PDB file of C-alpha atoms in Angstrom:
ATOM      1  CA  UNK T   1      -3.705-100.347 -60.636  1.00  0.00           C
ATOM      2  CA  UNK T   2      -3.666-104.251 -59.057  1.00  0.00           C
ATOM      3  CA  UNK T   3      -0.573-105.904 -60.430  1.00  0.00           C
ATOM      4  CA  UNK T   4      -2.557-107.753 -63.023  1.00  0.00           C
ATOM      5  CA  UNK T   5      -3.851-104.739 -64.308  1.00  0.00           C
ATOM      6  CA  UNK T   6      -0.095-103.571 -64.885  1.00  0.00           C
ATOM      7  CA  UNK T   7       1.615-102.922 -68.766  1.00  0.00           C
ATOM      8  CA  UNK T   8      -1.114-103.376 -71.731  1.00  0.00           C
ATOM      9  CA  UNK T   9      -4.790-103.262 -70.518  1.00  0.00           C
ATOM     10  CA  UNK T  10      -6.182-102.571 -74.138  1.00  0.00           C
ATOM     11  CA  UNK T  11      -5.981-102.046 -77.789  1.00  0.00           C
ATOM     12  CA  UNK T  12      -7.828-100.274 -80.245  1.00  0.00           C
ATOM     13  CA  UNK T  13      -6.960 -98.972 -84.080  1.00  0.00           C
ATOM     14  CA  UNK T  14      -3.213-100.110 -83.200  1.00  0.00           C
ATOM     15  CA  UNK T  15      -3.247 -98.199 -80.418  1.00  0.00           C
ATOM     16  CA  UNK T  16      -1.983 -99.615 -76.621  1.00  0.00           C
ATOM     17  CA  UNK T  17      -3.169 -98.689 -73.758  1.00  0.00           C
ATOM     18  CA  UNK T  18      -1.070 -98.746 -70.765  1.00  0.00           C
ATOM     19  CA  UNK T  19      -2.027 -97.783 -66.892  1.00  0.00           C
ATOM     20  CA  UNK T  20      -4.616 -95.591 -68.396  1.00  0.00           C
ATOM     21  CA  UNK T  21      -3.453 -93.964 -70.985  1.00  0.00           C
ATOM     22  CA  UNK T  22      -3.065 -94.549 -75.032  1.00  0.00           C
ATOM     23  CA  UNK T  23       0.466 -95.000 -76.520  1.00  0.00           C
ATOM     24  CA  UNK T  24       2.233 -95.622 -79.686  1.00  0.00           C
ATOM     25  CA  UNK T  25       1.998 -99.058 -81.160  1.00  0.00           C
ATOM     26  CA  UNK T  26       5.886 -99.250 -80.944  1.00  0.00           C
ATOM     27  CA  UNK T  27       6.420 -98.879 -77.651  1.00  0.00           C
ATOM     28  CA  UNK T  28       9.388-100.254 -76.006  1.00  0.00           C
ATOM     29  CA  UNK T  29       8.339-103.555 -73.583  1.00  0.00           C
ATOM     30  CA  UNK T  30      11.386-102.056 -70.798  1.00  0.00           C
ATOM     31  CA  UNK T  31       8.898 -98.687 -70.677  1.00  0.00           C
ATOM     32  CA  UNK T  32       5.437-100.785 -71.179  1.00  0.00           C
ATOM     33  CA  UNK T  33       6.671-103.308 -67.708  1.00  0.00           C
ATOM     34  CA  UNK T  34       8.087 -99.671 -66.184  1.00  0.00           C
ATOM     35  CA  UNK T  35       5.760-100.110 -63.392  1.00  0.00           C
ATOM     36  CA  UNK T  36       6.096-103.692 -62.920  1.00  0.00           C
ATOM     37  CA  UNK T  37       9.612-104.241 -62.915  1.00  0.00           C
ATOM     38  CA  UNK T  38       9.408-101.048 -60.367  1.00  0.00           C
ATOM     39  CA  UNK T  39       7.054-103.174 -58.097  1.00  0.00           C
ATOM     40  CA  UNK T  40       8.835-106.343 -58.343  1.00  0.00           C
ATOM     41  CA  UNK T  41      12.335-104.675 -57.466  1.00  0.00           C
ATOM     42  CA  UNK T  42      13.858-105.225 -60.740  1.00  0.00           C
ATOM     43  CA  UNK T  43      14.647-101.190 -61.385  1.00  0.00           C
ATOM     44  CA  UNK T  44      14.994 -98.615 -58.574  1.00  0.00           C
ATOM     45  CA  UNK T  45      13.109 -95.856 -58.111  1.00  0.00           C
ATOM     46  CA  UNK T  46      15.168 -93.044 -60.439  1.00  0.00           C
ATOM     47  CA  UNK T  47      15.506 -95.208 -63.140  1.00  0.00           C
ATOM     48  CA  UNK T  48      11.491 -95.807 -63.216  1.00  0.00           C
ATOM     49  CA  UNK T  49      10.785 -92.020 -62.964  1.00  0.00           C
ATOM     50  CA  UNK T  50      12.812 -91.639 -66.174  1.00  0.00           C
ATOM     51  CA  UNK T  51      11.087 -94.542 -67.962  1.00  0.00           C
ATOM     52  CA  UNK T  52       8.073 -92.956 -67.151  1.00  0.00           C
ATOM     53  CA  UNK T  53       9.499 -89.831 -68.592  1.00  0.00           C
ATOM     54  CA  UNK T  54      10.003 -91.219 -71.561  1.00  0.00           C
ATOM     55  CA  UNK T  55       7.380 -93.514 -72.067  1.00  0.00           C
ATOM     56  CA  UNK T  56       5.475 -90.301 -72.026  1.00  0.00           C
ATOM     57  CA  UNK T  57       6.963 -89.272 -75.328  1.00  0.00           C
ATOM     58  CA  UNK T  58       5.461 -91.965 -77.501  1.00  0.00           C
ATOM     59  CA  UNK T  59       1.758 -90.799 -75.989  1.00  0.00           C
ATOM     60  CA  UNK T  60      -1.168 -90.403 -78.477  1.00  0.00           C
ATOM     61  CA  UNK T  61      -2.135 -86.626 -78.832  1.00  0.00           C
ATOM     62  CA  UNK T  62      -5.607 -85.957 -78.994  1.00  0.00           C
ATOM     63  CA  UNK T  63      -6.382 -84.004 -82.370  1.00  0.00           C
ATOM     64  CA  UNK T  64      -9.703 -82.575 -81.256  1.00  0.00           C
ATOM     65  CA  UNK T  65     -12.078 -82.292 -77.953  1.00  0.00           C
ATOM     66  CA  UNK T  66     -14.563 -84.919 -77.406  1.00  0.00           C
ATOM     67  CA  UNK T  67     -18.059 -84.549 -79.191  1.00  0.00           C
ATOM     68  CA  UNK T  68     -21.551 -84.672 -77.430  1.00  0.00           C
ATOM     69  CA  UNK T  69     -21.007 -88.300 -77.719  1.00  0.00           C
ATOM     70  CA  UNK T  70     -17.710 -88.975 -76.080  1.00  0.00           C
ATOM     71  CA  UNK T  71     -15.637 -89.727 -79.513  1.00  0.00           C
ATOM     72  CA  UNK T  72     -12.505 -87.880 -79.687  1.00  0.00           C
ATOM     73  CA  UNK T  73     -10.269 -87.473 -82.650  1.00  0.00           C
ATOM     74  CA  UNK T  74      -6.597 -88.343 -82.194  1.00  0.00           C
ATOM     75  CA  UNK T  75      -3.299 -88.729 -83.713  1.00  0.00           C
ATOM     76  CA  UNK T  76      -0.109 -90.520 -83.863  1.00  0.00           C
ATOM     77  CA  UNK T  77       3.177 -88.546 -82.218  1.00  0.00           C
ATOM     78  CA  UNK T  78       4.591 -88.640 -85.586  1.00  0.00           C
ATOM     79  CA  UNK T  79       1.661 -87.881 -87.039  1.00  0.00           C
ATOM     80  CA  UNK T  80       1.295 -84.024 -88.673  1.00  0.00           C
ATOM     81  CA  UNK T  81       1.446 -81.277 -87.898  1.00  0.00           C
ATOM     82  CA  UNK T  82       4.169 -81.253 -85.315  1.00  0.00           C
ATOM     83  CA  UNK T  83       5.564 -84.174 -85.270  1.00  0.00           C
ATOM     84  CA  UNK T  84       6.910 -85.028 -81.683  1.00  0.00           C
ATOM     85  CA  UNK T  85       8.688 -88.449 -82.871  1.00  0.00           C
ATOM     86  CA  UNK T  86      10.654 -90.026 -85.930  1.00  0.00           C
ATOM     87  CA  UNK T  87       9.212 -92.761 -87.382  1.00  0.00           C
ATOM     88  CA  UNK T  88       9.705 -94.590 -90.729  1.00  0.00           C
ATOM     89  CA  UNK T  89       5.898 -95.857 -91.096  1.00  0.00           C
ATOM     90  CA  UNK T  90       5.277 -91.225 -90.864  1.00  0.00           C
ATOM     91  CA  UNK T  91       8.152 -90.478 -93.876  1.00  0.00           C
ATOM     92  CA  UNK T  92       6.983 -86.779 -93.406  1.00  0.00           C
ATOM     93  CA  UNK T  93       8.574 -87.074 -89.873  1.00  0.00           C
ATOM     94  CA  UNK T  94      11.720 -87.825 -91.011  1.00  0.00           C
ATOM     95  CA  UNK T  95      13.081 -84.956 -92.087  1.00  0.00           C
ATOM     96  CA  UNK T  96      15.835 -82.071 -91.122  1.00  0.00           C
ATOM     97  CA  UNK T  97      13.293 -80.047 -89.379  1.00  0.00           C
ATOM     98  CA  UNK T  98      12.967 -82.943 -86.720  1.00  0.00           C
ATOM     99  CA  UNK T  99      16.486 -84.625 -86.550  1.00  0.00           C
ATOM    100  CA  UNK T 100      16.826 -83.828 -82.756  1.00  0.00           C
ATOM    101  CA  UNK T 101      13.588 -85.653 -81.952  1.00  0.00           C
ATOM    102  CA  UNK T 102      13.538 -89.421 -80.604  1.00  0.00           C
ATOM    103  CA  UNK T 103      13.298 -91.987 -83.653  1.00  0.00           C
ATOM    104  CA  UNK T 104      10.577 -94.818 -83.049  1.00  0.00           C
ATOM    105  CA  UNK T 105      12.150 -98.161 -83.351  1.00  0.00           C
ATOM    106  CA  UNK T 106       9.469 -99.960 -85.553  1.00  0.00           C
ATOM    107  CA  UNK T 107       8.237-103.300 -84.593  1.00  0.00           C
ATOM    108  CA  UNK T 108       8.541-106.257 -87.031  1.00  0.00           C
ATOM    109  CA  UNK T 109       4.975-107.192 -86.724  1.00  0.00           C
ATOM    110  CA  UNK T 110       4.009-103.147 -86.890  1.00  0.00           C
ATOM    111  CA  UNK T 111       6.028-102.854 -89.850  1.00  0.00           C
ATOM    112  CA  UNK T 112       5.023-105.648 -91.907  1.00  0.00           C
ATOM    113  CA  UNK T 113       1.144-105.177 -91.115  1.00  0.00           C
ATOM    114  CA  UNK T 114       0.741-101.355 -90.093  1.00  0.00           C
ATOM    115  CA  UNK T 115      -2.904-100.535 -87.777  1.00  0.00           C
ATOM    116  CA  UNK T 116      -4.996 -97.552 -88.567  1.00  0.00           C
ATOM    117  CA  UNK T 117      -2.976 -95.296 -86.357  1.00  0.00           C
ATOM    118  CA  UNK T 118      -0.049 -95.769 -88.721  1.00  0.00           C
ATOM    119  CA  UNK T 119      -1.571 -95.461 -92.075  1.00  0.00           C
ATOM    120  CA  UNK T 120      -3.990 -92.589 -91.317  1.00  0.00           C
ATOM    121  CA  UNK T 121      -3.434 -89.014 -90.025  1.00  0.00           C
ATOM    122  CA  UNK T 122      -5.988 -89.117 -87.622  1.00  0.00           C
ATOM    123  CA  UNK T 123      -8.380 -91.619 -85.734  1.00  0.00           C
ATOM    124  CA  UNK T 124     -11.684 -91.559 -83.815  1.00  0.00           C
ATOM    125  CA  UNK T 125     -11.463 -93.436 -80.460  1.00  0.00           C
ATOM    126  CA  UNK T 126     -15.211 -93.825 -79.259  1.00  0.00           C
ATOM    127  CA  UNK T 127     -16.034 -93.536 -75.270  1.00  0.00           C
ATOM    128  CA  UNK T 128     -15.777 -97.370 -74.749  1.00  0.00           C
ATOM    129  CA  UNK T 129     -12.693 -98.061 -75.781  1.00  0.00           C
ATOM    130  CA  UNK T 130     -10.013 -98.474 -72.951  1.00  0.00           C
ATOM    131  CA  UNK T 131     -12.904 -96.619 -70.704  1.00  0.00           C
ATOM    132  CA  UNK T 132     -12.513 -99.405 -67.618  1.00  0.00           C
ATOM    133  CA  UNK T 133      -9.223 -98.769 -66.858  1.00  0.00           C
ATOM    134  CA  UNK T 134      -8.696 -94.888 -68.980  1.00  0.00           C
ATOM    135  CA  UNK T 135      -7.183 -91.930 -66.494  1.00  0.00           C
ATOM    136  CA  UNK T 136      -7.630 -88.472 -67.439  1.00  0.00           C
ATOM    137  CA  UNK T 137      -4.089 -87.613 -65.838  1.00  0.00           C
ATOM    138  CA  UNK T 138      -1.051 -89.178 -66.548  1.00  0.00           C
ATOM    139  CA  UNK T 139      -0.173 -92.309 -63.982  1.00  0.00           C
ATOM    140  CA  UNK T 140       2.483 -91.295 -61.519  1.00  0.00           C
ATOM    141  CA  UNK T 141       2.976 -88.178 -63.021  1.00  0.00           C
ATOM    142  CA  UNK T 142       3.033 -85.245 -60.634  1.00  0.00           C
ATOM    143  CA  UNK T 143      -0.657 -83.916 -61.403  1.00  0.00           C
ATOM    144  CA  UNK T 144      -1.857 -87.608 -60.959  1.00  0.00           C
ATOM    145  CA  UNK T 145      -0.151 -87.638 -56.920  1.00  0.00           C
ATOM    146  CA  UNK T 146      -1.449 -84.031 -56.722  1.00  0.00           C
ATOM    147  CA  UNK T 147      -5.174 -84.995 -57.297  1.00  0.00           C
ATOM    148  CA  UNK T 148      -4.445 -88.663 -56.010  1.00  0.00           C
ATOM    149  CA  UNK T 149      -3.288 -87.577 -52.479  1.00  0.00           C
ATOM    150  CA  UNK T 150      -5.483 -84.934 -52.083  1.00  0.00           C
ATOM    151  CA  UNK T 151      -8.538 -87.277 -52.581  1.00  0.00           C
ATOM    152  CA  UNK T 152      -6.994 -90.660 -50.947  1.00  0.00           C
ATOM    153  CA  UNK T 153      -6.726 -88.367 -48.186  1.00  0.00           C
ATOM    154  CA  UNK T 154     -10.264 -87.412 -48.221  1.00  0.00           C
ATOM    155  CA  UNK T 155     -11.647 -90.352 -48.664  1.00  0.00           C
ATOM    156  CA  UNK T 156      -9.607 -92.402 -45.637  1.00  0.00           C
ATOM    157  CA  UNK T 157     -10.655 -89.531 -43.100  1.00  0.00           C
ATOM    158  CA  UNK T 158     -14.550 -89.800 -43.951  1.00  0.00           C
ATOM    159  CA  UNK T 159     -13.671 -93.292 -43.429  1.00  0.00           C
ATOM    160  CA  UNK T 160     -12.592 -92.401 -40.320  1.00  0.00           C
ATOM    161  CA  UNK T 161     -15.028 -90.220 -39.280  1.00  0.00           C
ATOM    162  CA  UNK T 162     -18.023 -92.437 -40.096  1.00  0.00           C
ATOM    163  CA  UNK T 163     -16.274 -95.643 -38.515  1.00  0.00           C
ATOM    164  CA  UNK T 164     -16.294 -93.775 -34.899  1.00  0.00           C
ATOM    165  CA  UNK T 165     -18.008 -96.359 -32.066  1.00  0.00           C
ATOM    166  CA  UNK T 166     -19.640 -93.148 -30.566  1.00  0.00           C
ATOM    167  CA  UNK T 167     -21.729 -92.121 -33.315  1.00  0.00           C
ATOM    168  CA  UNK T 168     -22.374 -93.173 -37.055  1.00  0.00           C
ATOM    169  CA  UNK T 169     -19.750 -96.901 -36.373  1.00  0.00           C
ATOM    170  CA  UNK T 170     -20.237 -97.718 -39.955  1.00  0.00           C
ATOM    171  CA  UNK T 171     -17.881-100.923 -39.835  1.00  0.00           C
ATOM    172  CA  UNK T 172     -20.038-102.305 -36.847  1.00  0.00           C
ATOM    173  CA  UNK T 173     -22.215-104.680 -38.595  1.00  0.00           C
ATOM    174  CA  UNK T 174     -24.141-105.816 -35.064  1.00  0.00           C
ATOM    175  CA  UNK T 175     -25.633-101.838 -35.692  1.00  0.00           C
ATOM    176  CA  UNK T 176     -27.408-102.951 -38.620  1.00  0.00           C
ATOM    177  CA  UNK T 177     -29.247-106.019 -37.849  1.00  0.00           C
ATOM    178  CA  UNK T 178     -30.724-106.627 -41.165  1.00  0.00           C
ATOM    179  CA  UNK T 179     -30.451-109.168 -44.016  1.00  0.00           C
ATOM    180  CA  UNK T 180     -29.886-107.896 -48.013  1.00  0.00           C
ATOM    181  CA  UNK T 181     -28.349-105.618 -49.886  1.00  0.00           C
ATOM    182  CA  UNK T 182     -30.932-103.179 -50.777  1.00  0.00           C
ATOM    183  CA  UNK T 183     -31.738-102.845 -46.441  1.00  0.00           C
ATOM    184  CA  UNK T 184     -27.962-102.494 -45.837  1.00  0.00           C
ATOM    185  CA  UNK T 185     -27.799 -99.715 -48.639  1.00  0.00           C
ATOM    186  CA  UNK T 186     -30.468 -97.470 -47.350  1.00  0.00           C
ATOM    187  CA  UNK T 187     -28.942 -97.968 -43.513  1.00  0.00           C
ATOM    188  CA  UNK T 188     -25.474 -96.935 -44.662  1.00  0.00           C
ATOM    189  CA  UNK T 189     -27.202 -93.920 -46.610  1.00  0.00           C
ATOM    190  CA  UNK T 190     -28.752 -92.729 -43.690  1.00  0.00           C
ATOM    191  CA  UNK T 191     -25.689 -93.025 -42.069  1.00  0.00           C
ATOM    192  CA  UNK T 192     -23.956 -91.461 -44.554  1.00  0.00           C
ATOM    193  CA  UNK T 193     -26.296 -88.037 -44.154  1.00  0.00           C
ATOM    194  CA  UNK T 194     -25.914 -88.102 -40.597  1.00  0.00           C
ATOM    195  CA  UNK T 195     -22.280 -88.019 -40.360  1.00  0.00           C
ATOM    196  CA  UNK T 196     -22.432 -85.250 -42.835  1.00  0.00           C
ATOM    197  CA  UNK T 197     -24.975 -83.625 -40.965  1.00  0.00           C
ATOM    198  CA  UNK T 198     -22.434 -83.440 -37.951  1.00  0.00           C
ATOM    199  CA  UNK T 199     -19.513 -82.105 -40.156  1.00  0.00           C
ATOM    200  CA  UNK T 200     -22.000 -79.392 -41.019  1.00  0.00           C
ATOM    201  CA  UNK T 201     -22.770 -78.712 -37.455  1.00  0.00           C
ATOM    202  CA  UNK T 202     -19.386 -79.082 -36.126  1.00  0.00           C
ATOM    203  CA  UNK T 203     -18.339 -76.486 -38.811  1.00  0.00           C
ATOM    204  CA  UNK T 204     -21.458 -73.981 -38.113  1.00  0.00           C
ATOM    205  CA  UNK T 205     -20.802 -74.260 -34.767  1.00  0.00           C
ATOM    206  CA  UNK T 206     -16.753 -73.562 -35.128  1.00  0.00           C
ATOM    207  CA  UNK T 207     -17.626 -70.754 -37.255  1.00  0.00           C
ATOM    208  CA  UNK T 208     -20.023 -69.283 -34.984  1.00  0.00           C
ATOM    209  CA  UNK T 209     -17.100 -68.965 -32.295  1.00  0.00           C
ATOM    210  CA  UNK T 210     -14.286 -67.426 -34.311  1.00  0.00           C
ATOM    211  CA  UNK T 211     -17.344 -65.138 -34.816  1.00  0.00           C
ATOM    212  CA  UNK T 212     -18.307 -64.138 -31.407  1.00  0.00           C
ATOM    213  CA  UNK T 213     -14.442 -64.036 -30.229  1.00  0.00           C
ATOM    214  CA  UNK T 214     -14.764 -67.414 -27.667  1.00  0.00           C
ATOM    215  CA  UNK T 215     -12.431 -69.936 -29.436  1.00  0.00           C
ATOM    216  CA  UNK T 216     -11.947 -72.884 -27.807  1.00  0.00           C
ATOM    217  CA  UNK T 217      -8.269 -72.895 -26.882  1.00  0.00           C
ATOM    218  CA  UNK T 218      -6.439 -75.520 -28.356  1.00  0.00           C
ATOM    219  CA  UNK T 219      -4.650 -78.295 -25.289  1.00  0.00           C
ATOM    220  CA  UNK T 220      -1.000 -77.535 -25.221  1.00  0.00           C
ATOM    221  CA  UNK T 221       1.040 -80.445 -27.013  1.00  0.00           C
ATOM    222  CA  UNK T 222       3.079 -82.297 -24.263  1.00  0.00           C
ATOM    223  CA  UNK T 223       7.044 -81.851 -24.690  1.00  0.00           C
ATOM    224  CA  UNK T 224       8.270 -85.254 -25.021  1.00  0.00           C
ATOM    225  CA  UNK T 225      11.688 -85.629 -23.610  1.00  0.00           C
ATOM    226  CA  UNK T 226      14.489 -87.494 -24.953  1.00  0.00           C
ATOM    227  CA  UNK T 227      16.451 -90.279 -24.391  1.00  0.00           C
ATOM    228  CA  UNK T 228      19.434 -88.088 -24.193  1.00  0.00           C
ATOM    229  CA  UNK T 229      18.036 -85.866 -21.224  1.00  0.00           C
ATOM    230  CA  UNK T 230      17.857 -88.771 -18.668  1.00  0.00           C
ATOM    231  CA  UNK T 231      21.161 -89.622 -19.171  1.00  0.00           C
ATOM    232  CA  UNK T 232      23.555 -89.608 -16.193  1.00  0.00           C
ATOM    233  CA  UNK T 233      25.934 -86.147 -16.606  1.00  0.00           C
ATOM    234  CA  UNK T 234      28.724 -88.510 -15.915  1.00  0.00           C
ATOM    235  CA  UNK T 235      29.518 -91.925 -14.859  1.00  0.00           C
ATOM    236  CA  UNK T 236      31.507 -92.475 -11.862  1.00  0.00           C
ATOM    237  CA  UNK T 237      34.365 -94.498 -11.635  1.00  0.00           C
ATOM    238  CA  UNK T 238      35.003 -97.575 -10.272  1.00  0.00           C
ATOM    239  CA  UNK T 239      37.094 -97.806  -7.416  1.00  0.00           C
ATOM    240  CA  UNK T 240      39.916 -99.510  -7.328  1.00  0.00           C
ATOM    241  CA  UNK T 241      40.271-103.422  -6.153  1.00  0.00           C
ATOM    242  CA  UNK T 242      43.247-103.963  -3.600  1.00  0.00           C
ATOM    243  CA  UNK T 243      45.666-106.668  -5.083  1.00  0.00           C
ATOM    244  CA  UNK T 244      45.538-109.813  -3.031  1.00  0.00           C
ATOM    245  CA  UNK T 245      48.271-110.351  -0.366  1.00  0.00           C
ATOM    246  CA  UNK T 246      51.012-112.824  -1.149  1.00  0.00           C
ATOM    247  CA  UNK T 247      50.720-116.532  -0.248  1.00  0.00           C
ATOM    248  CA  UNK T 248      53.027-117.446   2.471  1.00  0.00           C
ATOM    249  CA  UNK T 249      54.374-120.839   2.906  1.00  0.00           C
TER     250      UNK T 249
END
C-alpha cells in the first residue's frame, strides 16, 4: 500500500476497512495506524508485529461463504456463537465463559449511535464494499509474506527476462516506433508471447539434455580471496637510527 492508503480505507455498516480487512468499529487508533507509525519510524519492528497481532483480534468474522454474486454474511467478533471479544454492545459476550477474552473499549460515538454491525448478530457485505483495496490474506501476516515474496520475485524475474536487449527488449521504445496505446499493446502482446515461447523452448531443451545425459557442465564458481590472504605474514621491524654525535664547542 502507498502511504496515503494506510489506516482506515473504507467503511460499511459500522465496520472499518484497515489495510484490506474489515475490523470492529472500535478498533484502537494505535492499531489502526500501526503500519503508518512503523514506516514513519515512530515504532520499531517488534512493537509493530505485536500491534498487528493485537489488531487481528478485532477482525470481522465470516459467517458463511460468499454466494454466487459475491455477497458474504459476516458477524462481529463479539457476536454469538463463540464470541472472541467482550463488548458492552453485545451483552451476551460478557459472561463467565468469556472472562479471559479481551474487552473492547467502545468509542463514545459508537456507544451513542451503534451501527448495524453492533446492533445485529450478522451483516451482509456486498462485493463492491471495500473492493478497491481489499485483500484475501491479512496484510503483513506470515501467509501474506509467503505469497507476496513468491509472486513478486516471479514478476520481477520475468520483467528482467523480457527486457533483455538481445531478445524482446520490452523497455526499449526505439524498437517499437509507433504511436498509440492500442498499437503499443499489440506489440507488447507479441513480445510477451515471444518471451513465453523462449522460456518454453529453454525448458524443453534442458529436459531433453537431462534425459539424454548430455547436461551442460555448469561453470565453476570463481573463488574470491579475502583481504586477509594478502596481508604479509610479519611486518619487518624498523631499523634503529643511531643517535647524532654530540656537538663540540
